[in-house]
Short mmCIF file of C-alpha atoms in Angstrom, two decimals:
data_model
loop_
_atom_site.label_atom_id
_atom_site.label_comp_id
_atom_site.label_asym_id
_atom_site.label_seq_id
_atom_site.Cartn_x
_atom_site.Cartn_y
_atom_site.Cartn_z
CA MET Q 1 -5.07 -22.92 137.80
CA ALA Q 2 -8.21 -21.82 136.72
CA THR Q 3 -11.03 -22.59 134.30
CA LEU Q 4 -12.63 -19.08 132.82
CA HIS Q 5 -16.24 -19.48 132.22
CA PHE Q 6 -17.34 -16.26 130.62
CA GLU Q 7 -20.78 -15.39 129.78
CA GLN Q 8 -22.61 -12.07 128.65
CA LEU Q 9 -26.18 -11.80 129.66
CA PHE Q 10 -28.30 -8.57 128.17
CA ASP Q 11 -31.32 -6.81 129.87
CA PRO Q 12 -33.58 -5.58 127.10
CA GLU Q 13 -35.30 -2.96 128.69
CA SER Q 14 -32.47 -0.97 129.99
CA GLN Q 15 -29.90 -2.50 127.10
CA SER Q 16 -27.39 -3.13 129.77
CA LEU Q 17 -25.04 -5.87 129.28
CA THR Q 18 -24.37 -8.07 132.56
CA TYR Q 19 -21.29 -10.39 132.65
CA LEU Q 20 -21.03 -13.97 134.54
CA ILE Q 21 -17.36 -14.80 135.25
CA GLY Q 22 -16.71 -17.98 136.75
CA ASP Q 23 -13.64 -20.08 137.57
CA LEU Q 24 -15.35 -23.68 137.02
CA ASP Q 25 -12.36 -25.37 138.82
CA ALA Q 26 -12.79 -23.54 142.10
CA GLY Q 27 -16.69 -23.56 141.65
CA VAL Q 28 -17.22 -19.60 142.27
CA CYS Q 29 -18.23 -16.76 140.32
CA ALA Q 30 -18.65 -12.97 140.04
CA LEU Q 31 -21.65 -11.22 138.49
CA CYS Q 32 -20.68 -7.77 136.69
CA ASP Q 33 -23.28 -4.82 136.67
CA PRO Q 34 -26.57 -7.05 137.73
CA VAL Q 35 -29.73 -5.53 136.83
CA ARG Q 36 -32.19 -6.14 139.54
CA GLU Q 37 -35.24 -7.37 137.46
CA GLN Q 38 -33.10 -10.09 135.91
CA LEU Q 39 -32.03 -11.32 139.02
CA GLU Q 40 -34.07 -15.10 138.49
CA ARG Q 41 -32.87 -15.42 135.38
CA ASP Q 42 -29.21 -14.54 136.61
CA LEU Q 43 -29.53 -17.29 139.46
CA GLY Q 44 -30.60 -19.62 137.15
CA ARG Q 45 -27.43 -19.37 134.84
CA ILE Q 46 -25.36 -19.56 138.24
CA ASP Q 47 -27.13 -22.67 139.52
CA ALA Q 48 -27.27 -24.12 136.16
CA LEU Q 49 -23.14 -23.97 136.47
CA GLY Q 50 -22.96 -25.21 140.20
CA LEU Q 51 -20.96 -21.96 140.94
CA GLU Q 52 -21.22 -20.00 144.26
CA LEU Q 53 -21.48 -16.31 144.15
CA ILE Q 54 -19.05 -14.64 145.77
CA HIS Q 55 -18.76 -11.01 144.36
CA THR Q 56 -21.00 -8.61 142.40
CA LEU Q 57 -18.85 -6.16 140.77
CA GLU Q 58 -20.21 -2.45 139.93
CA THR Q 59 -18.58 -0.52 137.08
CA HIS Q 60 -20.04 2.78 138.50
CA LEU Q 61 -23.23 3.89 139.86
CA HIS Q 62 -25.72 3.29 136.92
CA ALA Q 63 -28.80 5.81 136.62
CA ASP Q 64 -30.90 3.93 134.10
CA HIS Q 65 -31.19 0.65 135.93
CA VAL Q 66 -31.10 -0.69 139.74
CA THR Q 67 -28.36 -3.17 140.82
CA SER Q 68 -29.14 -6.49 142.14
CA GLY Q 69 -26.06 -6.25 144.18
CA ASN Q 70 -27.83 -6.07 147.79
CA ALA Q 71 -30.28 -8.75 146.93
CA LEU Q 72 -27.89 -11.07 145.97
CA ALA Q 73 -25.79 -10.46 148.85
CA GLU Q 74 -28.65 -11.24 151.04
CA ARG Q 75 -29.50 -14.19 148.85
CA ARG Q 76 -26.10 -15.74 148.22
CA GLY Q 77 -23.91 -13.75 150.52
CA SER Q 78 -21.95 -12.43 147.81
CA ARG Q 79 -19.84 -9.45 148.55
CA PRO Q 80 -20.26 -5.89 145.96
CA VAL Q 81 -16.82 -4.95 144.68
CA LEU Q 82 -16.95 -0.77 144.30
CA SER Q 83 -14.68 1.67 143.71
CA LYS Q 84 -12.87 3.57 146.66
CA ARG Q 85 -14.65 6.95 145.11
CA SER Q 86 -17.90 5.19 145.49
CA GLN Q 87 -20.71 6.92 147.93
CA VAL Q 88 -22.72 3.73 147.69
CA SER Q 89 -23.42 2.88 151.57
CA CYS Q 90 -23.65 -0.70 151.54
CA GLU Q 91 -21.10 -3.16 153.05
CA ALA Q 92 -18.30 -3.67 150.03
CA LEU Q 93 -14.43 -4.46 149.07
CA ARG Q 94 -13.40 -0.79 147.48
CA VAL Q 95 -10.64 -0.92 145.18
CA GLY Q 96 -8.73 1.49 143.42
CA HIS Q 97 -6.78 1.76 140.61
CA GLY Q 98 -4.02 -1.17 140.03
CA GLU Q 99 -6.05 -3.31 142.71
CA ARG Q 100 -6.51 -6.83 142.44
CA PHE Q 101 -8.85 -9.23 143.68
CA ALA Q 102 -9.68 -13.13 143.04
CA VAL Q 103 -12.67 -15.21 142.07
CA GLY Q 104 -11.26 -18.64 142.64
CA GLY Q 105 -8.05 -18.76 140.51
CA LEU Q 106 -9.17 -15.87 138.33
CA VAL Q 107 -7.62 -12.61 139.13
CA ILE Q 108 -9.41 -9.08 138.13
CA THR Q 109 -7.86 -5.70 138.25
CA ALA Q 110 -9.43 -2.85 138.86
CA LEU Q 111 -8.48 0.31 136.55
CA GLU Q 112 -10.08 3.77 137.35
CA THR Q 113 -11.45 5.25 134.35
CA PRO Q 114 -13.52 8.03 135.44
CA GLY Q 115 -15.32 10.80 133.28
CA HIS Q 116 -18.68 9.02 132.81
CA THR Q 117 -18.87 9.37 136.49
CA PRO Q 118 -16.23 10.18 139.15
CA GLU Q 119 -15.92 6.29 140.41
CA SER Q 120 -16.29 4.52 137.26
CA LEU Q 121 -14.29 1.65 137.28
CA SER Q 122 -13.33 -1.21 134.48
CA PHE Q 123 -12.04 -4.56 135.24
CA GLN Q 124 -9.40 -6.09 133.41
CA LEU Q 125 -9.42 -9.83 133.35
CA GLU Q 126 -6.43 -11.59 131.14
CA ASN Q 127 -7.40 -10.38 127.15
CA ARG Q 128 -11.05 -9.01 128.40
CA VAL Q 129 -11.64 -5.65 129.83
CA LEU Q 130 -15.05 -4.72 130.84
CA THR Q 131 -15.21 -1.06 130.44
CA GLY Q 132 -18.64 -0.17 132.04
CA ASP Q 133 -19.94 3.09 130.25
CA ALA Q 134 -16.29 4.73 129.62
CA LEU Q 135 -15.85 2.97 126.54
CA LEU Q 136 -18.58 1.69 124.48
CA ILE Q 137 -18.39 -0.18 120.99
CA GLY Q 138 -18.14 2.72 118.75
CA THR Q 139 -18.74 5.44 121.53
CA CYS Q 140 -18.29 6.46 124.86
CA GLY Q 141 -20.69 7.36 128.11
CA ARG Q 142 -22.23 10.53 128.31
CA THR Q 143 -20.42 13.12 130.26
CA ASP Q 144 -23.15 15.59 131.49
CA PHE Q 145 -24.38 14.53 134.54
CA GLN Q 146 -23.46 12.61 137.69
CA GLY Q 147 -20.08 14.28 137.61
CA GLY Q 148 -19.19 13.31 134.82
CA ASP Q 149 -16.32 15.30 132.92
CA PRO Q 150 -15.38 14.79 129.34
CA GLY Q 151 -11.54 15.90 129.60
CA GLN Q 152 -11.16 13.24 132.54
CA LEU Q 153 -13.15 10.62 130.45
CA PHE Q 154 -10.66 11.66 127.62
CA ASP Q 155 -7.44 10.69 129.79
CA SER Q 156 -8.80 7.40 131.24
CA VAL Q 157 -9.60 6.04 127.86
CA HIS Q 158 -5.94 7.15 126.60
CA ALA Q 159 -4.23 6.20 129.86
CA HIS Q 160 -5.79 3.15 130.82
CA LEU Q 161 -7.73 1.69 127.75
CA PHE Q 162 -5.75 2.34 124.69
CA THR Q 163 -2.68 1.36 125.85
CA LEU Q 164 -4.10 -2.28 126.53
CA PRO Q 165 -2.79 -4.48 123.47
CA ASP Q 166 -5.03 -3.99 120.52
CA GLU Q 167 -6.33 -7.36 120.60
CA THR Q 168 -7.96 -6.84 124.05
CA TRP Q 169 -11.77 -7.49 123.81
CA ILE Q 170 -14.09 -4.69 125.13
CA PHE Q 171 -16.81 -5.90 127.23
CA PRO Q 172 -19.25 -2.76 127.79
CA ALA Q 173 -22.21 -2.12 130.26
CA HIS Q 174 -24.71 -1.17 127.30
CA ASP Q 175 -25.20 -1.59 123.91
CA TYR Q 176 -28.09 0.39 122.42
CA ARG Q 177 -27.69 -1.67 118.58
CA GLY Q 178 -26.95 -5.38 119.75
CA ARG Q 179 -23.60 -5.19 119.47
CA THR Q 180 -21.81 -7.32 122.21
CA SER Q 181 -18.23 -6.70 122.14
CA SER Q 182 -15.33 -4.67 120.26
CA THR Q 183 -11.34 -5.02 120.84
CA ILE Q 184 -8.86 -2.31 121.69
CA GLY Q 185 -7.67 -1.99 118.29
CA VAL Q 186 -10.90 -1.30 116.76
CA GLU Q 187 -11.94 1.27 118.99
CA LYS Q 188 -8.55 2.76 118.49
CA ARG Q 189 -9.39 3.31 114.56
CA GLU Q 190 -12.78 3.24 114.44
CA ASN Q 191 -14.88 4.78 117.87
CA ALA Q 192 -16.77 7.69 116.30
CA ARG Q 193 -16.08 10.12 119.36
CA LEU Q 194 -12.92 8.77 120.19
CA ALA Q 195 -10.96 7.91 117.27
CA GLY Q 196 -8.71 10.60 115.73
CA ARG Q 197 -9.91 13.40 117.83
CA ASP Q 198 -7.60 15.39 120.16
CA ARG Q 199 -8.46 16.31 123.54
CA ASP Q 200 -9.92 19.57 123.07
CA ALA Q 201 -12.18 18.23 120.16
CA PHE Q 202 -13.34 15.70 122.35
CA ILE Q 203 -14.65 17.84 124.94
CA ALA Q 204 -16.16 20.06 122.59
CA LEU Q 205 -18.11 17.21 121.00
CA MET Q 206 -19.27 15.96 124.26
CA ASN Q 207 -20.48 19.25 125.69
CA GLY Q 208 -22.21 19.75 122.63
CA LEU Q 209 -24.24 16.18 122.86
CA GLY Q 210 -27.60 17.69 124.44
CA LEU Q 211 -28.73 14.33 125.42
CA PRO Q 212 -32.33 13.72 127.11
CA ARG Q 213 -32.35 12.78 130.77
CA PRO Q 214 -32.23 9.15 131.59
CA ILE Q 215 -36.00 8.19 132.13
CA ARG Q 216 -35.38 6.05 135.07
CA MET Q 217 -32.62 8.14 136.73
CA ASP Q 218 -34.58 9.43 139.64
CA GLU Q 219 -35.45 6.17 140.99
CA ALA Q 220 -32.21 4.12 139.75
CA LEU Q 221 -29.70 6.53 141.73
CA PRO Q 222 -31.25 6.69 144.95
CA ALA Q 223 -31.62 3.00 144.66
CA ASN Q 224 -27.99 2.26 143.83
CA LEU Q 225 -26.85 4.53 146.41
CA ARG Q 226 -28.13 1.85 148.53
CA CYS Q 227 -26.94 -1.03 146.16
CA GLY Q 228 -30.27 -1.66 145.34
CA LYS Q 229 -31.63 -2.11 148.82
CA PRO Q 230 -35.27 -1.08 149.31
CA GLU Q 231 -35.88 2.25 150.14
CA PRO Q 232 -36.44 2.12 154.36
CA GLN Q 233 -40.07 2.65 155.20
CA ALA Q 234 -40.68 5.66 157.69
CA MET T 1 -2.52 -20.57 111.30
CA ALA T 2 -5.58 -18.36 112.13
CA THR T 3 -6.41 -15.63 114.76
CA LEU T 4 -10.27 -15.94 115.50
CA HIS T 5 -12.48 -12.94 116.20
CA PHE T 6 -15.75 -14.23 117.33
CA GLU T 7 -18.47 -11.71 117.95
CA GLN T 8 -22.21 -12.16 118.76
CA LEU T 9 -24.88 -9.91 117.58
CA PHE T 10 -28.17 -9.84 118.83
CA ASP T 11 -31.60 -8.32 116.99
CA PRO T 12 -34.18 -7.45 119.50
CA GLU T 13 -37.18 -7.44 117.29
CA SER T 14 -36.64 -11.35 116.54
CA GLN T 15 -34.92 -11.88 119.66
CA SER T 16 -32.23 -13.61 117.05
CA LEU T 17 -28.65 -14.00 117.63
CA THR T 18 -26.23 -13.57 114.77
CA TYR T 19 -22.30 -14.45 114.70
CA LEU T 20 -19.62 -13.02 112.97
CA ILE T 21 -16.73 -15.71 112.75
CA GLY T 22 -13.55 -13.52 111.64
CA ASP T 23 -9.80 -14.90 110.96
CA LEU T 24 -7.96 -11.84 111.55
CA ASP T 25 -4.77 -12.93 110.00
CA ALA T 26 -6.37 -13.89 106.55
CA GLY T 27 -8.86 -10.70 106.72
CA VAL T 28 -12.13 -12.60 105.78
CA CYS T 29 -15.28 -13.52 107.68
CA ALA T 30 -18.38 -15.22 107.45
CA LEU T 31 -22.08 -14.27 109.30
CA CYS T 32 -24.25 -16.99 110.62
CA ASP T 33 -27.81 -16.28 110.31
CA PRO T 34 -27.92 -12.73 109.34
CA VAL T 35 -30.54 -10.60 110.14
CA ARG T 36 -32.20 -7.94 107.13
CA GLU T 37 -32.99 -5.31 109.45
CA GLN T 38 -29.30 -5.48 110.88
CA LEU T 39 -27.45 -5.52 107.56
CA GLU T 40 -26.01 -1.78 108.10
CA ARG T 41 -25.05 -2.58 111.70
CA ASP T 42 -23.37 -6.02 110.63
CA LEU T 43 -21.61 -4.66 107.77
CA GLY T 44 -20.03 -1.49 110.18
CA ARG T 45 -18.69 -4.34 112.56
CA ILE T 46 -17.26 -6.07 109.65
CA ASP T 47 -15.63 -2.55 108.31
CA ALA T 48 -14.82 -1.76 111.44
CA LEU T 49 -12.70 -4.84 111.24
CA GLY T 50 -11.30 -4.34 108.09
CA LEU T 51 -12.81 -7.78 107.20
CA GLU T 52 -14.22 -9.03 103.60
CA LEU T 53 -17.33 -11.19 104.11
CA ILE T 54 -16.89 -14.59 102.03
CA HIS T 55 -19.85 -16.52 103.39
CA THR T 56 -23.36 -16.00 105.12
CA LEU T 57 -24.25 -19.00 107.21
CA GLU T 58 -27.80 -20.36 107.36
CA THR T 59 -28.59 -22.84 110.32
CA HIS T 60 -32.10 -23.44 108.82
CA LEU T 61 -34.93 -21.72 107.04
CA HIS T 62 -36.28 -19.21 109.48
CA ALA T 63 -39.59 -18.50 110.22
CA ASP T 64 -39.49 -15.35 112.19
CA HIS T 65 -36.97 -12.96 110.61
CA VAL T 66 -35.87 -12.63 106.90
CA THR T 67 -31.73 -13.54 106.25
CA SER T 68 -29.64 -10.47 104.72
CA GLY T 69 -27.86 -13.27 103.05
CA ASN T 70 -29.29 -12.07 99.71
CA ALA T 71 -28.65 -8.72 100.19
CA LEU T 72 -25.18 -9.25 101.36
CA ALA T 73 -24.26 -11.46 98.46
CA GLU T 74 -25.32 -8.24 96.01
CA ARG T 75 -23.22 -5.99 98.09
CA ARG T 76 -20.11 -7.96 99.05
CA GLY T 77 -19.88 -10.85 96.87
CA SER T 78 -20.51 -13.38 100.09
CA ARG T 79 -21.80 -16.75 99.17
CA PRO T 80 -24.59 -18.38 101.32
CA VAL T 81 -24.00 -21.49 103.09
CA LEU T 82 -26.84 -23.78 103.26
CA SER T 83 -27.72 -27.55 104.28
CA LYS T 84 -27.73 -30.11 101.14
CA ARG T 85 -31.36 -30.53 102.00
CA SER T 86 -32.39 -26.96 101.88
CA GLN T 87 -35.22 -25.81 99.51
CA VAL T 88 -33.69 -22.70 99.15
CA SER T 89 -33.42 -21.37 95.39
CA CYS T 90 -30.56 -19.46 95.58
CA GLU T 91 -26.77 -19.96 94.63
CA ALA T 92 -25.08 -21.38 97.43
CA LEU T 93 -22.62 -24.01 98.83
CA ARG T 94 -24.39 -26.61 99.91
CA VAL T 95 -23.21 -28.90 102.99
CA GLY T 96 -23.89 -32.43 104.14
CA HIS T 97 -23.41 -33.50 107.60
CA GLY T 98 -19.65 -33.95 108.58
CA GLU T 99 -18.54 -31.37 105.64
CA ARG T 100 -16.17 -28.62 106.15
CA PHE T 101 -15.58 -25.33 104.36
CA ALA T 102 -12.91 -22.82 105.44
CA VAL T 103 -13.05 -19.07 106.66
CA GLY T 104 -9.24 -17.98 106.38
CA GLY T 105 -7.35 -20.24 108.02
CA LEU T 106 -10.43 -21.59 110.30
CA VAL T 107 -12.25 -24.71 109.29
CA ILE T 108 -15.91 -25.01 110.05
CA THR T 109 -17.99 -27.90 110.04
CA ALA T 110 -21.38 -28.57 109.38
CA LEU T 111 -23.42 -31.08 111.63
CA GLU T 112 -27.04 -32.19 110.08
CA THR T 113 -28.84 -31.62 113.55
CA PRO T 114 -32.52 -32.17 112.00
CA GLY T 115 -36.06 -31.84 113.91
CA HIS T 116 -36.84 -28.23 114.24
CA THR T 117 -36.99 -28.42 110.60
CA PRO T 118 -35.49 -31.22 108.14
CA GLU T 119 -32.61 -28.70 107.25
CA SER T 120 -31.41 -27.92 110.20
CA LEU T 121 -27.56 -27.61 110.53
CA SER T 122 -25.05 -27.07 113.56
CA PHE T 123 -21.83 -25.36 112.72
CA GLN T 124 -18.82 -26.60 114.67
CA LEU T 125 -15.99 -24.65 115.06
CA GLU T 126 -13.27 -25.62 117.54
CA ASN T 127 -14.83 -25.41 121.06
CA ARG T 128 -17.62 -23.71 119.92
CA VAL T 129 -20.84 -25.11 118.36
CA LEU T 130 -23.79 -22.66 116.77
CA THR T 131 -26.75 -25.03 117.34
CA GLY T 132 -29.42 -22.73 115.25
CA ASP T 133 -32.67 -23.56 117.00
CA ALA T 134 -32.04 -27.47 117.58
CA LEU T 135 -30.49 -26.71 121.00
CA LEU T 136 -31.07 -23.35 122.65
CA ILE T 137 -30.05 -22.18 125.93
CA GLY T 138 -32.14 -24.46 128.63
CA THR T 139 -34.72 -25.36 125.97
CA CYS T 140 -34.79 -26.71 122.08
CA GLY T 141 -36.55 -25.37 119.09
CA ARG T 142 -40.21 -26.11 118.56
CA THR T 143 -41.12 -29.30 116.44
CA ASP T 144 -44.73 -28.55 115.36
CA PHE T 145 -44.24 -26.61 112.01
CA GLN T 146 -42.15 -26.43 108.96
CA GLY T 147 -41.45 -30.62 108.87
CA GLY T 148 -40.68 -30.24 112.60
CA ASP T 149 -40.10 -33.80 113.85
CA PRO T 150 -39.64 -34.14 118.14
CA GLY T 151 -38.33 -37.76 117.81
CA GLN T 152 -35.97 -36.52 114.93
CA LEU T 153 -34.83 -33.90 117.30
CA PHE T 154 -33.91 -35.83 120.06
CA ASP T 155 -31.89 -38.22 117.86
CA SER T 156 -29.91 -34.94 116.31
CA VAL T 157 -29.39 -33.66 119.84
CA HIS T 158 -28.17 -36.65 121.20
CA ALA T 159 -26.26 -38.14 118.48
CA HIS T 160 -24.08 -34.86 117.43
CA LEU T 161 -24.72 -32.27 119.93
CA PHE T 162 -24.27 -34.13 123.43
CA THR T 163 -21.62 -36.16 122.04
CA LEU T 164 -19.41 -33.26 122.08
CA PRO T 165 -16.98 -32.45 125.18
CA ASP T 166 -18.98 -31.17 128.05
CA GLU T 167 -16.82 -27.90 127.94
CA THR T 168 -18.06 -26.98 124.20
CA TRP T 169 -19.86 -23.52 123.88
CA ILE T 170 -23.37 -23.82 122.54
CA PHE T 171 -24.16 -20.21 120.45
CA PRO T 172 -27.86 -20.62 119.68
CA ALA T 173 -30.00 -18.93 116.87
CA HIS T 174 -32.45 -17.10 119.74
CA ASP T 175 -32.71 -16.63 122.98
CA TYR T 176 -35.70 -14.81 124.25
CA ARG T 177 -34.50 -13.79 128.07
CA GLY T 178 -30.89 -12.37 126.68
CA ARG T 179 -28.81 -15.08 127.66
CA THR T 180 -26.25 -15.47 125.00
CA SER T 181 -24.31 -18.75 125.62
CA SER T 182 -23.73 -22.10 127.56
CA THR T 183 -22.02 -25.54 127.45
CA ILE T 184 -22.72 -28.64 126.35
CA GLY T 185 -22.21 -30.04 129.91
CA VAL T 186 -24.56 -27.53 131.21
CA GLU T 187 -27.57 -28.25 128.80
CA LYS T 188 -26.96 -32.47 129.25
CA ARG T 189 -27.48 -31.81 133.33
CA GLU T 190 -29.92 -28.43 133.19
CA ASN T 191 -31.85 -28.53 129.95
CA ALA T 192 -35.44 -28.15 131.24
CA ARG T 193 -36.89 -30.22 127.95
CA LEU T 194 -33.92 -32.76 127.45
CA ALA T 195 -32.07 -33.48 130.43
CA GLY T 196 -33.25 -36.65 131.87
CA ARG T 197 -35.96 -37.49 129.45
CA ASP T 198 -36.34 -40.52 127.28
CA ARG T 199 -36.84 -40.28 123.78
CA ASP T 200 -40.87 -41.20 124.00
CA ALA T 201 -40.96 -38.58 127.25
CA PHE T 202 -39.30 -35.89 124.62
CA ILE T 203 -41.75 -36.39 121.76
CA ALA T 204 -44.87 -36.17 124.46
CA LEU T 205 -43.97 -33.29 125.91
CA MET T 206 -43.02 -31.44 122.40
CA ASN T 207 -46.07 -32.70 120.82
CA GLY T 208 -48.33 -31.02 124.02
CA LEU T 209 -46.58 -27.46 123.99
CA GLY T 210 -49.31 -25.77 122.10
CA LEU T 211 -47.60 -22.90 120.93
CA PRO T 212 -49.00 -20.03 119.09
CA ARG T 213 -47.93 -19.50 115.23
CA PRO T 214 -44.99 -17.46 114.46
CA ILE T 215 -46.37 -14.08 113.80
CA ARG T 216 -43.76 -13.24 110.84
CA MET T 217 -44.19 -16.70 109.40
CA ASP T 218 -45.96 -15.90 106.57
CA GLU T 219 -43.26 -13.54 105.34
CA ALA T 220 -40.43 -15.15 106.61
CA LEU T 221 -40.77 -18.23 105.03
CA PRO T 222 -41.23 -17.30 101.19
CA ALA T 223 -38.59 -14.40 101.51
CA ASN T 224 -36.12 -16.71 102.88
CA LEU T 225 -37.02 -19.18 100.39
CA ARG T 226 -35.14 -16.85 98.00
CA CYS T 227 -32.41 -16.17 100.62
CA GLY T 228 -34.33 -12.63 101.40
CA LYS T 229 -34.24 -11.82 97.63
CA PRO T 230 -37.35 -9.29 96.96
CA GLU T 231 -40.26 -10.87 95.63
CA PRO T 232 -40.50 -10.48 91.17
CA GLN T 233 -42.69 -7.97 90.70
CA ALA T 234 -45.30 -8.99 88.37
#
């Protein structure tokens, strides 16, 4: 038995969505994609609920914000959950496709959904899936840096996300228009990049986007490779 | 029977939370506290879901953004739902305390929760309550303008919100820190203004806040008194 507490948190600067997933019966929780600047706010929610933070989950190596995974591990003893394919150096539970882990009585399944980055994961929990930057509301993550691959993203979405029941809720890592959720059924029908487009057409579209470089990339990538740990001083 | 689709939408400028409440079986929906600048985004979500917009709900007369209620009524034929105590001039379904109305097979109950403003409503739907600016996450709406009354707000919260089951989800009209929800149980225990404070202490606290005037008030109040209809040209 478990009583799910599922809460979204938004970071306006990076337009990131963080998720608090708790089991109120067991008194434990996890944070998915926590943002360093929002650490005190996030701990405030966890403490208000009286929960113990046991895991931080990372859908991928973020290029636009620094994770609070390391700081939370130091302050609360939470253990990061990362992809087996991740090159992050910190101590973590490393999961592969279809592997499960528990947050109290809740069971979360890791799905490998590479393409935005090679180590991108989605996390499935009951009728919800946290899609990171693989599948966004009406769109998808870019595939033009950090080892991105549009063909691989197309395959990930079609093999592991669009095969979920239509009524499954999608909770992405970002939205740039203040939206917070969608469903598999809506995205299959309406996603501006993916709906009604075959693999070759999707690859051509993604390769032609010409997006600017993320402004915080040079800071965020090296920091996130250390789970957000401060740089060692020489 | 009804299949609930419940979705939050955030307006970063006014830090407003808008709610899309749909019955997927009946193919109809309502928007609560829609923001004029987000009209196209909100219609995009409704159209992606293939729903007909039948109502716009207003928790109160907003001082910080203009409603899209009138524009949506003109474009989609939706009918505003307002408090019986509202002084808004547009055609609307006007509801009082405990009155119910339907969105397909969903039944929404209006709760009069005055104090932030005299005509403030909360809307209850199953185990969720949309609290407007009466009860916010960790705090509450101000009571120092627009007919606000701290004693009345204290009574509203204690009589009609804190009496709901502890596990009831709270969805407010605003959050200024990127949070999106809380529960009655958490707010009873942890709300910085209301938890552990009696009526007199709450009134003293609220009367001493010394908040600045909302920057968009002079534009928003007259516009919202017309449900967001443009001003008649002389």
